mmCIF file with all atom_site columns, C-alpha atoms in Angstrom:
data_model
loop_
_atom_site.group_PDB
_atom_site.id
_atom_site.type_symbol
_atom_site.label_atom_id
_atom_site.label_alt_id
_atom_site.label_comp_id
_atom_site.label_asym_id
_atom_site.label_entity_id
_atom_site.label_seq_id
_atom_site.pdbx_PDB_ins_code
_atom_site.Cartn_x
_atom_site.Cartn_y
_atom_site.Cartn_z
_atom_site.occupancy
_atom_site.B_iso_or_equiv
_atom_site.pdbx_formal_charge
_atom_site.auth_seq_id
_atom_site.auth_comp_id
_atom_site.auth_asym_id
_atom_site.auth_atom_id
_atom_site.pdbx_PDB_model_num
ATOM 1   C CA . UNK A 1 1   ? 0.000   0.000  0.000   1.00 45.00 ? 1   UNK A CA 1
ATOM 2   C CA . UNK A 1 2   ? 1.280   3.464  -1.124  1.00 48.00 ? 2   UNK A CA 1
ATOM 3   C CA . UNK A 1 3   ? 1.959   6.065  1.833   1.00 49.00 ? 3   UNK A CA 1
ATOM 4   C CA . UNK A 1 4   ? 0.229   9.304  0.932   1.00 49.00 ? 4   UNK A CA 1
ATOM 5   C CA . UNK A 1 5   ? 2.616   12.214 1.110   1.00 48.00 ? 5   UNK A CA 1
ATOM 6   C CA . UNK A 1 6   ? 0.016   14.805 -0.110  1.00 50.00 ? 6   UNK A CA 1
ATOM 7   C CA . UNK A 1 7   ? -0.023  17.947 2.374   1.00 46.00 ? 7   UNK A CA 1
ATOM 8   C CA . UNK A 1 8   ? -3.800  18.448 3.635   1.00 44.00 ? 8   UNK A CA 1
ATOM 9   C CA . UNK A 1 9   ? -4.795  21.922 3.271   1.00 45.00 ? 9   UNK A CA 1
ATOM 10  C CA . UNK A 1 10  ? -4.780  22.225 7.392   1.00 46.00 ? 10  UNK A CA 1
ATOM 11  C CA . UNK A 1 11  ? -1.445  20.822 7.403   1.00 40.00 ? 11  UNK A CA 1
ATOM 12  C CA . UNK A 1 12  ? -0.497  23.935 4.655   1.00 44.00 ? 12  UNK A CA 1
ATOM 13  C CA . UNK A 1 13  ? -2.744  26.222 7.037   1.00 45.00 ? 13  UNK A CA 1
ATOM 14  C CA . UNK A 1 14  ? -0.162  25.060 9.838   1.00 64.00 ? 14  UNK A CA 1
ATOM 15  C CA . UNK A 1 15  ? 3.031   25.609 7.631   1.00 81.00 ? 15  UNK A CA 1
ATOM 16  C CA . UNK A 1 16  ? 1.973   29.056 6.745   1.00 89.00 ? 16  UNK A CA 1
ATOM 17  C CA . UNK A 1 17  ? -0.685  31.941 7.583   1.00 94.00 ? 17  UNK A CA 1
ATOM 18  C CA . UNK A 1 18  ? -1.938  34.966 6.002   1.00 96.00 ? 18  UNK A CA 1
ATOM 19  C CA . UNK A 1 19  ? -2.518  38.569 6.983   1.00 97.00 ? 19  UNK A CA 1
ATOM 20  C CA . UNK A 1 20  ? -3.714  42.099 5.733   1.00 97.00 ? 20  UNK A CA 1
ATOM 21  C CA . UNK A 1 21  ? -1.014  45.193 6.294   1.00 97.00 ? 21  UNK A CA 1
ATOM 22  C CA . UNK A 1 22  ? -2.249  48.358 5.377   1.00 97.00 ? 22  UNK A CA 1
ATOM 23  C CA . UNK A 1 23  ? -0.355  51.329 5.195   1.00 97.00 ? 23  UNK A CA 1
ATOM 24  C CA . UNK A 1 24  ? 1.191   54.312 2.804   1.00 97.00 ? 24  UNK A CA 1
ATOM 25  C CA . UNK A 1 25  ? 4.498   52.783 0.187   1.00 97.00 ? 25  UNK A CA 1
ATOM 26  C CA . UNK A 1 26  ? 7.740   54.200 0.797   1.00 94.00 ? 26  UNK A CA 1
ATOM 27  C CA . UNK A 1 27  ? 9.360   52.291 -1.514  1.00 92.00 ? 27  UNK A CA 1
ATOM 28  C CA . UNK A 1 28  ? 8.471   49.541 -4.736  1.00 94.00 ? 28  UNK A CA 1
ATOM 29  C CA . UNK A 1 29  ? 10.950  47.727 -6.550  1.00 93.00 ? 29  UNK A CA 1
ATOM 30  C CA . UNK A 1 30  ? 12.669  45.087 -8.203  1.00 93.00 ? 30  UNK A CA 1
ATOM 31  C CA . UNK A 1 31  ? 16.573  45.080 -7.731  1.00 92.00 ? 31  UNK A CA 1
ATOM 32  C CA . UNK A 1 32  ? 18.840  45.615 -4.781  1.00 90.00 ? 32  UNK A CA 1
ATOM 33  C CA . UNK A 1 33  ? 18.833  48.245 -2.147  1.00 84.00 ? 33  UNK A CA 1
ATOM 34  C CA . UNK A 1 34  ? 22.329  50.141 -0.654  1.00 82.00 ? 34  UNK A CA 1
ATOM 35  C CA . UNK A 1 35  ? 22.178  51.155 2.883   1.00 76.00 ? 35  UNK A CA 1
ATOM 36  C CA . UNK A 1 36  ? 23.795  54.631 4.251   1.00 79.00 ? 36  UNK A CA 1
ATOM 37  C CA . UNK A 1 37  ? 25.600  51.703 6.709   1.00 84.00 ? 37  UNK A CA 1
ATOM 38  C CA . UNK A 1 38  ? 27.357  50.192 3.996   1.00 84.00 ? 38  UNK A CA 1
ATOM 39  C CA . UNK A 1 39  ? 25.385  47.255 3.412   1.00 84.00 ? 39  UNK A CA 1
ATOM 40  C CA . UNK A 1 40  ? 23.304  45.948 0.080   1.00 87.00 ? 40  UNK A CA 1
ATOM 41  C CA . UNK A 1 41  ? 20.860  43.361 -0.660  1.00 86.00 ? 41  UNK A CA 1
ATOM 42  C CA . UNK A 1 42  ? 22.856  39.948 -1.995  1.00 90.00 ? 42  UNK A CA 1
ATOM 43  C CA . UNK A 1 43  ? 20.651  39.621 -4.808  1.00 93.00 ? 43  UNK A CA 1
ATOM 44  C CA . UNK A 1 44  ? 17.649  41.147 -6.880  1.00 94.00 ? 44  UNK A CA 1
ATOM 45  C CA . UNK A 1 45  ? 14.409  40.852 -5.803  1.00 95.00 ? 45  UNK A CA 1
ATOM 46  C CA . UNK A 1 46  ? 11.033  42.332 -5.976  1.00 95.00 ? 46  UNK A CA 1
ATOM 47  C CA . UNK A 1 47  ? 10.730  44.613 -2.847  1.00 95.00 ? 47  UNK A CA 1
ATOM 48  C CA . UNK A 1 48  ? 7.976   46.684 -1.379  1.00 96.00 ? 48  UNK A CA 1
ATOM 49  C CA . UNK A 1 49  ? 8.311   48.955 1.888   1.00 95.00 ? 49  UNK A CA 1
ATOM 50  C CA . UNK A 1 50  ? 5.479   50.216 3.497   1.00 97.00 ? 50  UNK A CA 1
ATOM 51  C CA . UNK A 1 51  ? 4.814   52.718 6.580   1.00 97.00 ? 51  UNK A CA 1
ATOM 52  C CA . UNK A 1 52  ? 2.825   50.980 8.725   1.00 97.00 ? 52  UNK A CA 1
ATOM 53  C CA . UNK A 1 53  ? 0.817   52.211 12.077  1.00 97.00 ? 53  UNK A CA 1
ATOM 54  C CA . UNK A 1 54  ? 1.713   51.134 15.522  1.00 96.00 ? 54  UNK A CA 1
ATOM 55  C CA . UNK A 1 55  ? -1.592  49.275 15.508  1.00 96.00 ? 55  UNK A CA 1
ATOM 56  C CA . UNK A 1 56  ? -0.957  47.090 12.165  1.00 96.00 ? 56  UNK A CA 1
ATOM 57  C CA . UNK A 1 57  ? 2.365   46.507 13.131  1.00 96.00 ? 57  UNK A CA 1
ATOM 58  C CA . UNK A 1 58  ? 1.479   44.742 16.484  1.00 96.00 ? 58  UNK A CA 1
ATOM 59  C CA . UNK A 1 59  ? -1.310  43.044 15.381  1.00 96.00 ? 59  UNK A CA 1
ATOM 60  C CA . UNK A 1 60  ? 1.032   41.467 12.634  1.00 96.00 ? 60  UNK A CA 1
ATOM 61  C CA . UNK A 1 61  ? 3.047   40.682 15.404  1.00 95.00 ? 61  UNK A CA 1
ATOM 62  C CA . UNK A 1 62  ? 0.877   38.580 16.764  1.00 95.00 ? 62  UNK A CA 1
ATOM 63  C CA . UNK A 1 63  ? -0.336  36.712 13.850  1.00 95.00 ? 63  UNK A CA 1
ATOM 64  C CA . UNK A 1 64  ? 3.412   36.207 13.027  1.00 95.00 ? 64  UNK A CA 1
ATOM 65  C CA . UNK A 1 65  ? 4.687   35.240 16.352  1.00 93.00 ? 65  UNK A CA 1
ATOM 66  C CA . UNK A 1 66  ? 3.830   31.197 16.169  1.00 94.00 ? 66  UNK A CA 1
ATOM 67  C CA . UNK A 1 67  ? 5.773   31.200 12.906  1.00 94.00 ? 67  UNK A CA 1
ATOM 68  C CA . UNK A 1 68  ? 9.155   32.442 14.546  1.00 93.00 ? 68  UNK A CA 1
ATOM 69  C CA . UNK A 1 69  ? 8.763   30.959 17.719  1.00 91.00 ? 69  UNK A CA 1
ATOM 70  C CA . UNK A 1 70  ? 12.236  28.761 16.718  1.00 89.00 ? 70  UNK A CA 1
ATOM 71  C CA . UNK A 1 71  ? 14.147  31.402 14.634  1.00 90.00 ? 71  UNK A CA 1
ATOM 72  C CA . UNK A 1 72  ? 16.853  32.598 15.936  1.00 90.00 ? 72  UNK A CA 1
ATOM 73  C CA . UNK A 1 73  ? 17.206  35.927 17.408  1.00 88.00 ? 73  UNK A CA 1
ATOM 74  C CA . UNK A 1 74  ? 19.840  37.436 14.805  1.00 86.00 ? 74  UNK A CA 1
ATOM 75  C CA . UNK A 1 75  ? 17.177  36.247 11.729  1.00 86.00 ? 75  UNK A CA 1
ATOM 76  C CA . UNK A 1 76  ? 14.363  37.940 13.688  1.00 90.00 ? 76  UNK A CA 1
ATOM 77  C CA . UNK A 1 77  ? 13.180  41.350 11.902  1.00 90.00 ? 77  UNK A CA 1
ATOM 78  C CA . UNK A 1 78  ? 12.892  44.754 13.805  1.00 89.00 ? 78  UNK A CA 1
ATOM 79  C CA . UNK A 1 79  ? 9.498   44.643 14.238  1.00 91.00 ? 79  UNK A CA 1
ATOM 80  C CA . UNK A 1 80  ? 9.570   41.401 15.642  1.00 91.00 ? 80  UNK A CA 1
ATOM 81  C CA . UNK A 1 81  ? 12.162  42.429 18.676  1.00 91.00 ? 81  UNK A CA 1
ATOM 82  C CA . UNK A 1 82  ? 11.594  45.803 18.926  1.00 91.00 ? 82  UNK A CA 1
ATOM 83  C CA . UNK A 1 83  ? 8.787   48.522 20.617  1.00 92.00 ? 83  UNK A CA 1
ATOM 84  C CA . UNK A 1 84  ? 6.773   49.788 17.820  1.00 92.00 ? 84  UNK A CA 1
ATOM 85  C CA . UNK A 1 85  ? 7.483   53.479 17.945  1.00 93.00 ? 85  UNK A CA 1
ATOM 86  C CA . UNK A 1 86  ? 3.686   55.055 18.904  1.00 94.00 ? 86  UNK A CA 1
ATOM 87  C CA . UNK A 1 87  ? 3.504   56.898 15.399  1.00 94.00 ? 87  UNK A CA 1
ATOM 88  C CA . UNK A 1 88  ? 4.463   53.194 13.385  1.00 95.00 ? 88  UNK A CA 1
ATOM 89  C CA . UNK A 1 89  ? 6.906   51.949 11.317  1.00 95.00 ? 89  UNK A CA 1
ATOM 90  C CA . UNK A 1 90  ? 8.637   50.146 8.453   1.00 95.00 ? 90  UNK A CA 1
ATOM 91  C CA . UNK A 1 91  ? 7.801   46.889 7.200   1.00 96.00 ? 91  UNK A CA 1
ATOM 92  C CA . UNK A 1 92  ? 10.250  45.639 4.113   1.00 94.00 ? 92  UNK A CA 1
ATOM 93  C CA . UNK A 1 93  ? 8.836   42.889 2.661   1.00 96.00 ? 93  UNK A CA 1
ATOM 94  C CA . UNK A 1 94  ? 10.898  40.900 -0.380  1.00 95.00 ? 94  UNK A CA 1
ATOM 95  C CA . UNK A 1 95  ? 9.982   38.306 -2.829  1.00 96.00 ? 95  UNK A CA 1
ATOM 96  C CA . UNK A 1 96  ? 12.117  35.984 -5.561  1.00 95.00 ? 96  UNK A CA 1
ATOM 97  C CA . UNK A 1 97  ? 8.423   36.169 -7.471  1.00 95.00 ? 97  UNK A CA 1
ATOM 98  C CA . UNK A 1 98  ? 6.045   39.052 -8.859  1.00 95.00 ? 98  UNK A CA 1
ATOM 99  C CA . UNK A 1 99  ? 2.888   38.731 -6.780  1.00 97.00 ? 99  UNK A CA 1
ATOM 100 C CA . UNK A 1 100 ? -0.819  40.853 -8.498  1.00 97.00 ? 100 UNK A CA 1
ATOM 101 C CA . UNK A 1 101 ? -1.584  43.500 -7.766  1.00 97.00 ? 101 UNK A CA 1
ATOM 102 C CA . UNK A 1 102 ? -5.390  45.224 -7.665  1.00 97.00 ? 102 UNK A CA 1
ATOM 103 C CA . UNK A 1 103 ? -6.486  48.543 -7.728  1.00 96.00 ? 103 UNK A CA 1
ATOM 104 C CA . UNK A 1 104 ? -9.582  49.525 -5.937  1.00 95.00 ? 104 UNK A CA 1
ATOM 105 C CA . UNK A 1 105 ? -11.961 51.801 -7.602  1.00 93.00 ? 105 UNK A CA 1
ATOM 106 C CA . UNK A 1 106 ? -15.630 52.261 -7.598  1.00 92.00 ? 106 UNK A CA 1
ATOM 107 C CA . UNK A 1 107 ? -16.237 49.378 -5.160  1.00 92.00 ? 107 UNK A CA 1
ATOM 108 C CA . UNK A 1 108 ? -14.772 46.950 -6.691  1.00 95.00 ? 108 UNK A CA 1
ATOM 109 C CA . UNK A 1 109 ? -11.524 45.289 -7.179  1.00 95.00 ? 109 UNK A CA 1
ATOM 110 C CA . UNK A 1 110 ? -9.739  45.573 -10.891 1.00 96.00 ? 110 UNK A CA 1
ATOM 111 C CA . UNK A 1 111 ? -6.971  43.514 -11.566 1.00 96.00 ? 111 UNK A CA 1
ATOM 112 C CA . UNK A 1 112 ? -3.619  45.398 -12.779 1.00 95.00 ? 112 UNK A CA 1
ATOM 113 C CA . UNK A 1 113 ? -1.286  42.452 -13.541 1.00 96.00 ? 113 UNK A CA 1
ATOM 114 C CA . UNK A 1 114 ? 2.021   42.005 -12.014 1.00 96.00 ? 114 UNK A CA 1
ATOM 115 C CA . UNK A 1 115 ? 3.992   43.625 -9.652  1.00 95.00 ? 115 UNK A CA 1
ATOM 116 C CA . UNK A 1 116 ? 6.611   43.881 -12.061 1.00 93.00 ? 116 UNK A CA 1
ATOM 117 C CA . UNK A 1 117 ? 4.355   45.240 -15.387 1.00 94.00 ? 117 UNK A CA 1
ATOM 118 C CA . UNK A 1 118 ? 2.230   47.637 -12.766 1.00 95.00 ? 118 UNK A CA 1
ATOM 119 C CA . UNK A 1 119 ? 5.322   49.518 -11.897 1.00 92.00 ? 119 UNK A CA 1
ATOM 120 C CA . UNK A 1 120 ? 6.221   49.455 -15.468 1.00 91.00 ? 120 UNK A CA 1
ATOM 121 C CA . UNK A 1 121 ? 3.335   50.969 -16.528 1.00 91.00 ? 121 UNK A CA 1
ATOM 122 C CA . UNK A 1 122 ? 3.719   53.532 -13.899 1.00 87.00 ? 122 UNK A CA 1
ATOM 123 C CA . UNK A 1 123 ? 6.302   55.148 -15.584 1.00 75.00 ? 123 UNK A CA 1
ATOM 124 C CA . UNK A 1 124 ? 7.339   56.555 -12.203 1.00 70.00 ? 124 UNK A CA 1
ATOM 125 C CA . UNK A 1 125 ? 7.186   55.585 -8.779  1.00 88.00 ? 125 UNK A CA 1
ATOM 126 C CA . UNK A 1 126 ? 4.194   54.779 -6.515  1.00 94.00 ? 126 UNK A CA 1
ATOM 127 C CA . UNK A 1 127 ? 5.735   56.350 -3.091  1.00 93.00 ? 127 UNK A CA 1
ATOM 128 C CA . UNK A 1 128 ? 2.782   58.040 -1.308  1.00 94.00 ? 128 UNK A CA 1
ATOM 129 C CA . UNK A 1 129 ? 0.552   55.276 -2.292  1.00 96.00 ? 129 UNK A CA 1
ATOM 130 C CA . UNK A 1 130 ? -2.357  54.001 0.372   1.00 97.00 ? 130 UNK A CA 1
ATOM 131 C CA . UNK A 1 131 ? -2.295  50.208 0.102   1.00 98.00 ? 131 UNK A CA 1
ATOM 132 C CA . UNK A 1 132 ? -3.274  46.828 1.745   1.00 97.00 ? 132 UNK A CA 1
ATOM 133 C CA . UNK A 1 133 ? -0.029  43.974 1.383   1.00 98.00 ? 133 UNK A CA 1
ATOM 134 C CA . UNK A 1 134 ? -1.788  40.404 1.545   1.00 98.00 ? 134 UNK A CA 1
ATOM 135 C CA . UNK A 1 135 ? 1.699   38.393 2.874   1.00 97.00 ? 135 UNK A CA 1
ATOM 136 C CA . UNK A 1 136 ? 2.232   35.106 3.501   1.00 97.00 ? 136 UNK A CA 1
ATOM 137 C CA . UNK A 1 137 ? 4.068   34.412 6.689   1.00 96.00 ? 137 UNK A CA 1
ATOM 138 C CA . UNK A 1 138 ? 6.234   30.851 6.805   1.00 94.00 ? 138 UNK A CA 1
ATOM 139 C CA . UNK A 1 139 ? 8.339   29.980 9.350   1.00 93.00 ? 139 UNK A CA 1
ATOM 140 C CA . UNK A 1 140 ? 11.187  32.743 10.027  1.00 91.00 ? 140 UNK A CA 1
ATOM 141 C CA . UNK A 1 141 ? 9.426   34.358 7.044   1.00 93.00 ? 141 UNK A CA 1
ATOM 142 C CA . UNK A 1 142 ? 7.572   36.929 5.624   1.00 95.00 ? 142 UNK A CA 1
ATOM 143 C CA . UNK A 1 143 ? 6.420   37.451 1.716   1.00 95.00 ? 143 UNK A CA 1
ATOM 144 C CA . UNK A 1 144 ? 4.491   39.943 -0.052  1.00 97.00 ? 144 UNK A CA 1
ATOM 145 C CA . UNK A 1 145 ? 1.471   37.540 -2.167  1.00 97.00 ? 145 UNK A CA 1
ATOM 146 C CA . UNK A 1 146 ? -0.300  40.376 -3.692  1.00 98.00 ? 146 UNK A CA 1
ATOM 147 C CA . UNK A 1 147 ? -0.933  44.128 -3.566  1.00 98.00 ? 147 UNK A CA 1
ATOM 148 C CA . UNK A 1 148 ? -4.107  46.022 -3.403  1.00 97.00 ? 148 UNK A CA 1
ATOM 149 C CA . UNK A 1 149 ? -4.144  49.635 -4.688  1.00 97.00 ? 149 UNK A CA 1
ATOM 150 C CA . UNK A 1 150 ? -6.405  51.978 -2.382  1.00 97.00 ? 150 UNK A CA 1
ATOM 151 C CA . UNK A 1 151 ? -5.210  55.626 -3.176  1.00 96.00 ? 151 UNK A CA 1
ATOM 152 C CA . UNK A 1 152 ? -2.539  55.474 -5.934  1.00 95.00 ? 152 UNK A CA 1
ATOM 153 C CA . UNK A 1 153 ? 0.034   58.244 -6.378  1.00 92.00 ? 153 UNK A CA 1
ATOM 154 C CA . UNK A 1 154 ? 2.773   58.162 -9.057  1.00 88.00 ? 154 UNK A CA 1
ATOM 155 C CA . UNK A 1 155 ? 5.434   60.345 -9.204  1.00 80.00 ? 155 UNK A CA 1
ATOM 156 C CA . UNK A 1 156 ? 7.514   61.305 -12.214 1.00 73.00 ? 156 UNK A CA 1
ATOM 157 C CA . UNK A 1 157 ? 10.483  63.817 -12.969 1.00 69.00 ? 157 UNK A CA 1
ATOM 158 C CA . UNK A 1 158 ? 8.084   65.883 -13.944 1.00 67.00 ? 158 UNK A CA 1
ATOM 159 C CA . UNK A 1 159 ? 5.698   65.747 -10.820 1.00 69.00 ? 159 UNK A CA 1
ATOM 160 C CA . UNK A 1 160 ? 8.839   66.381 -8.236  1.00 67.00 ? 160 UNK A CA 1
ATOM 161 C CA . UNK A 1 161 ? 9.875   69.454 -10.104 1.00 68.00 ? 161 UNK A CA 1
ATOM 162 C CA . UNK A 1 162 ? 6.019   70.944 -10.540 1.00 69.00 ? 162 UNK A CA 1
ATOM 163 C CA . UNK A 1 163 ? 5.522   74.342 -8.697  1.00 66.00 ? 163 UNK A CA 1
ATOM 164 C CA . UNK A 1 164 ? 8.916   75.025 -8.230  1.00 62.00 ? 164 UNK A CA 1
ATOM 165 C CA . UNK A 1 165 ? 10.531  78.360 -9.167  1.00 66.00 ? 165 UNK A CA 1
ATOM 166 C CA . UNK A 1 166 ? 13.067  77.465 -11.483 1.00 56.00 ? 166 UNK A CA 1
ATOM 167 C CA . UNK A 1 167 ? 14.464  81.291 -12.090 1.00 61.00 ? 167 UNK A CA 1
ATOM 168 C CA . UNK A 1 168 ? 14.762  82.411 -8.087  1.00 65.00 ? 168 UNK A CA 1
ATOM 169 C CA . UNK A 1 169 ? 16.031  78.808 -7.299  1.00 64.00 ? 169 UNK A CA 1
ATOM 170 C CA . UNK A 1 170 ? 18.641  78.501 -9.959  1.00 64.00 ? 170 UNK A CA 1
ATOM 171 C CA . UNK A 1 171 ? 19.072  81.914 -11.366 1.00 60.00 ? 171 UNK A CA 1
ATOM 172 C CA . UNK A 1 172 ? 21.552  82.001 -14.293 1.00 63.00 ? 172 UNK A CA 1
ATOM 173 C CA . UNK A 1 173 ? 22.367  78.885 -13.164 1.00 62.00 ? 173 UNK A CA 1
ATOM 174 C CA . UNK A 1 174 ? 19.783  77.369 -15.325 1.00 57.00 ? 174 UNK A CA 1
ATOM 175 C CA . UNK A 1 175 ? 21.202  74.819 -18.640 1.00 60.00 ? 175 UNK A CA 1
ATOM 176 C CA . UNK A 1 176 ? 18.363  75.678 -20.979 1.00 58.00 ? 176 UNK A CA 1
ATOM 177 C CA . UNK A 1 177 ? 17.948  79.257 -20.332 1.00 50.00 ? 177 UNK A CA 1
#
């Protein structure tokens, strides 16, 4: 008689658990970060930061706390060891694998793709954004799974320069005077 080796679903339930972070993107990207101390991410991935309140960040504390129960401390993230800070704080999430992301407008939830072609067709960046991160936490893990879109903002060149006074900032200073 063949052993079964298939997972049950509340065996995957068990192995992994799922929770809703809301909060305003600081950063969205695919590639590797450099630190002001020095250090860089080893390799590329897709990368999402998001300013989160005090409240969101402890209650994803406490939904991720039986997953990192046996982690050691080092491999334990900020949030984890730390006292959130009472206006919030940062949660960097990473993933070897685009995850979809929605937008939603008019009630409703509309599909926009990938991670990877929605910041493409951005043409900018979405920094400002108001957003809900489905992850997927795994043991000593977190992962963004998808993104939902609740108050985009994209910025371009264009955007950060708009309003400014070119002449009194720059004077004769200016290259296409």
């Amino acid at each position: 008689m063949a052993k079964n080796t298939t997972k049950t679903q509340e065996q995957e339930k068990q192995e992994s658990g799922k929770f809703y972070l809301s909060g305003v993107v600081t950063t969205a990207m695919y590639g590797k970060r450099s630190f002001t101390n020095g250090k860089k991410d080893k390799e590329d991935k897709y990368r999402i930061s998001v300013k989160c309140t005090a409240e969101s960040i402890n209650k994803l504390k406490e939904a991720a706390e039986p997953y990192y129960v046996d982690t050691e401390e080092k491999w334990l993230p900020d949030w984890m060891t730390k006292e959130v800070p009472e206006d919030g704080g940062y949660i960097n999430l990473s993933s070897s694998f685009s995850f979809r992301v929605g937008k939603y407008e008019d009630g409703a939830v509309h599909d926009c793709g990938s991670f990877e072609d929605f910041l493409a067709d951005q043409g900018g960046n979405i920094n400002g954004s108001k957003v809900v991160v489905l992850v997927t936490i795994k043991t000593g893990a977190i992962y963004p799974a998808a993104l939902l879109i609740k108050e985009l903002v994209v910025q371009d060149i264009g955007s950060m320069f708009e309003g400014e006074d070119f002449e009194a900032a720059f004077g004769d200073e200016l290259p296409f005077n």
